[in-house]
């Protein structure tokens, strides 16, 4: 059985409650951190662990902590990013819903390591019921002396608050989240300066994802070296995966980084293979903002190596034959799925969620949505595919924050790997007016129409 760090106790009856959490070892990480380690020692332990940010970017957590400005004398802050809004990603919700005190404990230890005395959890507005769970857990932590003044008699003080967002995807970006928490419109800031130097209220701030912070109690209790033994290479520890789509066993899974994609995908312990045993058509491995891949690049890299569940292996091949582990949103499509409709749906999302600050994103996402709508609804022309390619290329790398890239990459990958589906929509509009066209006639059965059309056109 794979090592469980985050989900080991999630099935214990009543684990949401303070007494049950405490009986099962809860808050012993805080005791060890405050009594056995200095803040700087804790930072070094997390650096040794190799833990990488689990929100999508995969930046080393300990290194990020070490960047915080300790010379200015200004107050420091931890901001826990619980604004989980990436389509296909729901693993942070699972953690907060099942074992909220784990996040509170991780927040206390992390705040101590940063010498922060005022910290926040910024939660997605649609997670109101989880907001209430966290509020209850925080009150219990205050009541039992884990938060407030002079925690455990060590002289360390910490106040922790939950702030509920208003449903803006852009506020998952760390500087937009800071702007929102300050009561302003959630627009990303230009960097530098980075939040570690100039963050919340112009004070040094570290922003980390829920899953990252929830890993800290185990690392504190067991040591950075033990955590680094789990996984492979620079992908250490365990990772939560949100699995959905046409699979037999959808859900949230904790895996040891380094297992093969084939094992994760096909074993009964995990996804169990394809639902209804239909052919695999495509996979998005890391949430909606990463590149979609066809079957030939899912289980093997372009050079024939086994694809692994690691940051490095999913990136093997770059944008052409690779993708990204991202936030771990594992979305599986069988042969009945329409890639054009899926891409249009994602384009609608990114256009709606663009803050509008950068012209390429504000205008480009709108154009991509309109063109994809036209193709999906049987009104496309041949030039639309090349226009789409040009628009996404003019968005990528030309915006303040990564939302522009997140909007461009799915379109680029869909055209790169599934161009024939776009051509099919354009050349046979009467076929795709049936919403279930690929359920009735998968691409394998209609590909000959494209080939025949190509011969006739020449």
Short mmCIF file of N, CA and C in Angstrom, two decimals, residues 197-265:
data_model
loop_
_atom_site.label_atom_id
_atom_site.label_comp_id
_atom_site.label_asym_id
_atom_site.label_seq_id
_atom_site.Cartn_x
_atom_site.Cartn_y
_atom_site.Cartn_z
N UNK A 197 8.47 39.97 -0.10
CA UNK A 197 9.06 41.26 0.28
C UNK A 197 7.97 42.29 0.51
N UNK A 198 7.00 42.33 -0.39
CA UNK A 198 5.95 43.35 -0.34
C UNK A 198 4.61 42.69 -0.68
N UNK A 199 3.95 42.17 0.33
CA UNK A 199 2.72 41.43 0.10
C UNK A 199 1.51 42.10 0.72
N UNK A 200 0.85 41.40 1.64
CA UNK A 200 -0.36 41.90 2.27
C UNK A 200 -0.05 43.17 3.06
N UNK A 201 -0.75 44.25 2.74
CA UNK A 201 -0.54 45.57 3.36
C UNK A 201 0.91 46.00 3.25
N UNK A 202 1.54 45.67 2.13
CA UNK A 202 2.94 46.01 1.85
C UNK A 202 3.89 45.40 2.87
N UNK A 203 3.47 44.28 3.45
CA UNK A 203 4.30 43.58 4.43
C UNK A 203 4.67 42.19 3.90
N UNK A 204 5.80 41.63 4.32
CA UNK A 204 6.25 40.33 3.81
C UNK A 204 5.20 39.24 4.00
N UNK A 205 4.90 38.51 2.94
CA UNK A 205 3.81 37.53 2.95
C UNK A 205 4.20 36.31 2.14
N UNK A 206 3.88 35.13 2.67
CA UNK A 206 4.03 33.88 1.91
C UNK A 206 2.64 33.34 1.62
N UNK A 207 2.40 33.00 0.37
CA UNK A 207 1.13 32.40 -0.05
C UNK A 207 1.39 30.95 -0.43
N UNK A 208 0.71 30.02 0.25
CA UNK A 208 0.84 28.60 -0.05
C UNK A 208 -0.51 27.93 -0.15
N UNK A 209 -0.57 26.88 -0.96
CA UNK A 209 -1.79 26.12 -1.18
C UNK A 209 -2.17 25.26 0.04
N UNK A 210 -3.44 24.92 0.14
CA UNK A 210 -3.96 24.10 1.24
C UNK A 210 -3.19 22.79 1.39
N UNK A 211 -3.03 22.05 0.29
CA UNK A 211 -2.36 20.76 0.35
C UNK A 211 -0.92 20.90 0.83
N UNK A 212 -0.25 21.97 0.40
CA UNK A 212 1.13 22.21 0.83
C UNK A 212 1.19 22.40 2.35
N UNK A 213 0.32 23.25 2.87
CA UNK A 213 0.33 23.56 4.30
C UNK A 213 -0.10 22.35 5.13
N UNK A 214 -1.02 21.56 4.60
CA UNK A 214 -1.49 20.37 5.33
C UNK A 214 -0.40 19.30 5.43
N UNK A 215 0.63 19.39 4.59
CA UNK A 215 1.74 18.43 4.64
C UNK A 215 2.74 18.77 5.75
N UNK A 216 2.70 19.99 6.27
CA UNK A 216 3.72 20.47 7.20
C UNK A 216 3.72 19.72 8.54
N UNK A 217 2.55 19.39 9.14
CA UNK A 217 2.61 18.66 10.42
C UNK A 217 3.38 17.34 10.32
N UNK A 218 3.16 16.56 9.26
CA UNK A 218 3.87 15.28 9.10
C UNK A 218 5.36 15.51 8.95
N UNK A 219 5.74 16.50 8.16
CA UNK A 219 7.15 16.81 7.96
C UNK A 219 7.79 17.24 9.27
N UNK A 220 7.07 18.02 10.07
CA UNK A 220 7.59 18.48 11.36
C UNK A 220 7.83 17.31 12.30
N UNK A 221 6.90 16.36 12.34
CA UNK A 221 7.00 15.23 13.25
C UNK A 221 8.02 14.19 12.80
N UNK A 222 8.15 14.01 11.49
CA UNK A 222 8.97 12.91 10.98
C UNK A 222 10.29 13.35 10.35
N UNK A 223 10.42 14.64 10.07
CA UNK A 223 11.66 15.16 9.52
C UNK A 223 11.64 15.30 8.01
N UNK A 224 12.41 16.26 7.53
CA UNK A 224 12.49 16.50 6.10
C UNK A 224 13.11 15.34 5.35
N UNK A 225 14.07 14.67 5.97
CA UNK A 225 14.73 13.55 5.29
C UNK A 225 13.76 12.41 5.02
N UNK A 226 12.88 12.13 5.99
CA UNK A 226 11.91 11.04 5.81
C UNK A 226 10.93 11.37 4.69
N UNK A 227 10.51 12.62 4.62
CA UNK A 227 9.59 13.02 3.55
C UNK A 227 10.28 12.90 2.19
N UNK A 228 11.55 13.28 2.15
CA UNK A 228 12.29 13.25 0.89
C UNK A 228 12.52 11.83 0.38
N UNK A 229 12.43 10.83 1.30
CA UNK A 229 12.59 9.43 0.88
C UNK A 229 11.38 8.95 0.09
N UNK A 230 10.26 9.62 0.25
CA UNK A 230 9.05 9.26 -0.48
C UNK A 230 9.09 9.98 -1.83
N UNK A 231 8.69 9.30 -2.88
CA UNK A 231 8.72 9.92 -4.20
C UNK A 231 10.00 9.59 -4.94
N UNK A 232 10.33 10.43 -5.90
CA UNK A 232 11.49 10.16 -6.75
C UNK A 232 12.08 11.49 -7.23
N UNK A 233 13.40 11.61 -7.19
CA UNK A 233 14.07 12.82 -7.68
C UNK A 233 13.58 14.07 -6.96
N UNK A 234 13.26 15.08 -7.76
CA UNK A 234 12.79 16.35 -7.20
C UNK A 234 11.29 16.33 -6.91
N UNK A 235 10.62 15.24 -7.25
CA UNK A 235 9.20 15.08 -6.93
C UNK A 235 9.09 14.22 -5.68
N UNK A 236 9.22 14.86 -4.52
CA UNK A 236 9.22 14.12 -3.26
C UNK A 236 7.83 14.10 -2.64
N UNK A 237 7.63 13.13 -1.74
CA UNK A 237 6.41 13.08 -0.97
C UNK A 237 5.23 12.48 -1.70
N UNK A 238 4.05 12.79 -1.19
CA UNK A 238 2.80 12.31 -1.79
C UNK A 238 2.07 13.47 -2.44
N UNK A 239 1.11 13.13 -3.29
CA UNK A 239 0.33 14.15 -3.99
C UNK A 239 -1.13 13.72 -4.03
N UNK A 240 -2.02 14.66 -3.80
CA UNK A 240 -3.45 14.40 -3.97
C UNK A 240 -3.84 14.62 -5.43
N UNK A 241 -4.59 13.68 -5.97
CA UNK A 241 -5.07 13.76 -7.35
C UNK A 241 -6.59 13.77 -7.35
N UNK A 242 -7.18 14.75 -8.03
CA UNK A 242 -8.63 14.80 -8.22
C UNK A 242 -8.93 14.13 -9.56
N UNK A 243 -9.51 12.94 -9.53
CA UNK A 243 -9.74 12.18 -10.75
C UNK A 243 -11.21 12.20 -11.13
N UNK A 244 -11.48 12.56 -12.38
CA UNK A 244 -12.86 12.63 -12.86
C UNK A 244 -12.92 12.25 -14.33
N UNK A 245 -14.13 12.17 -14.85
CA UNK A 245 -14.30 11.84 -16.25
C UNK A 245 -14.72 10.40 -16.46
N UNK A 246 -14.36 9.86 -17.62
CA UNK A 246 -14.82 8.53 -18.02
C UNK A 246 -13.95 7.41 -17.44
N UNK A 247 -13.92 7.32 -16.12
CA UNK A 247 -13.14 6.29 -15.43
C UNK A 247 -14.06 5.54 -14.48
N UNK A 248 -13.64 4.35 -14.08
CA UNK A 248 -14.48 3.52 -13.21
C UNK A 248 -14.52 4.02 -11.78
N UNK A 249 -13.42 4.61 -11.31
CA UNK A 249 -13.35 5.00 -9.90
C UNK A 249 -12.96 6.47 -9.74
N UNK A 250 -13.86 7.40 -10.03
CA UNK A 250 -13.52 8.81 -9.81
C UNK A 250 -13.39 9.11 -8.32
N UNK A 251 -12.63 10.15 -7.99
CA UNK A 251 -12.49 10.53 -6.59
C UNK A 251 -11.16 11.21 -6.33
N UNK A 252 -10.82 11.37 -5.05
CA UNK A 252 -9.56 11.97 -4.63
C UNK A 252 -8.64 10.85 -4.15
N UNK A 253 -7.42 10.83 -4.68
CA UNK A 253 -6.45 9.79 -4.33
C UNK A 253 -5.15 10.43 -3.86
N UNK A 254 -4.57 9.85 -2.82
CA UNK A 254 -3.23 10.25 -2.40
C UNK A 254 -2.25 9.21 -2.93
N UNK A 255 -1.31 9.66 -3.75
CA UNK A 255 -0.34 8.76 -4.35
C UNK A 255 1.07 9.14 -3.94
N UNK A 256 1.96 8.17 -3.97
CA UNK A 256 3.38 8.48 -3.84
C UNK A 256 3.88 8.93 -5.21
N UNK A 257 4.46 10.10 -5.28
CA UNK A 257 4.99 10.58 -6.55
C UNK A 257 6.05 9.60 -7.07
N UNK A 258 5.97 9.31 -8.36
CA UNK A 258 6.93 8.39 -8.96
C UNK A 258 6.31 7.12 -9.51
N UNK A 259 5.04 6.81 -9.12
CA UNK A 259 4.41 5.63 -9.70
C UNK A 259 4.13 5.88 -11.18
N UNK A 260 3.99 4.82 -11.95
CA UNK A 260 3.72 4.99 -13.38
C UNK A 260 2.27 5.45 -13.58
N UNK A 261 2.06 6.19 -14.64
CA UNK A 261 0.70 6.60 -15.00
C UNK A 261 -0.15 5.37 -15.27
N UNK A 262 0.45 4.36 -15.87
CA UNK A 262 -0.29 3.14 -16.19
C UNK A 262 -0.85 2.49 -14.93
N UNK A 263 -0.02 2.42 -13.88
CA UNK A 263 -0.51 1.82 -12.63
C UNK A 263 -1.62 2.65 -12.02
N UNK A 264 -1.44 3.96 -11.97
CA UNK A 264 -2.46 4.83 -11.39
C UNK A 264 -3.76 4.74 -12.18
N UNK A 265 -3.63 4.69 -13.49
CA UNK A 265 -4.80 4.72 -14.36
C UNK A 265 -5.57 3.40 -14.35
#
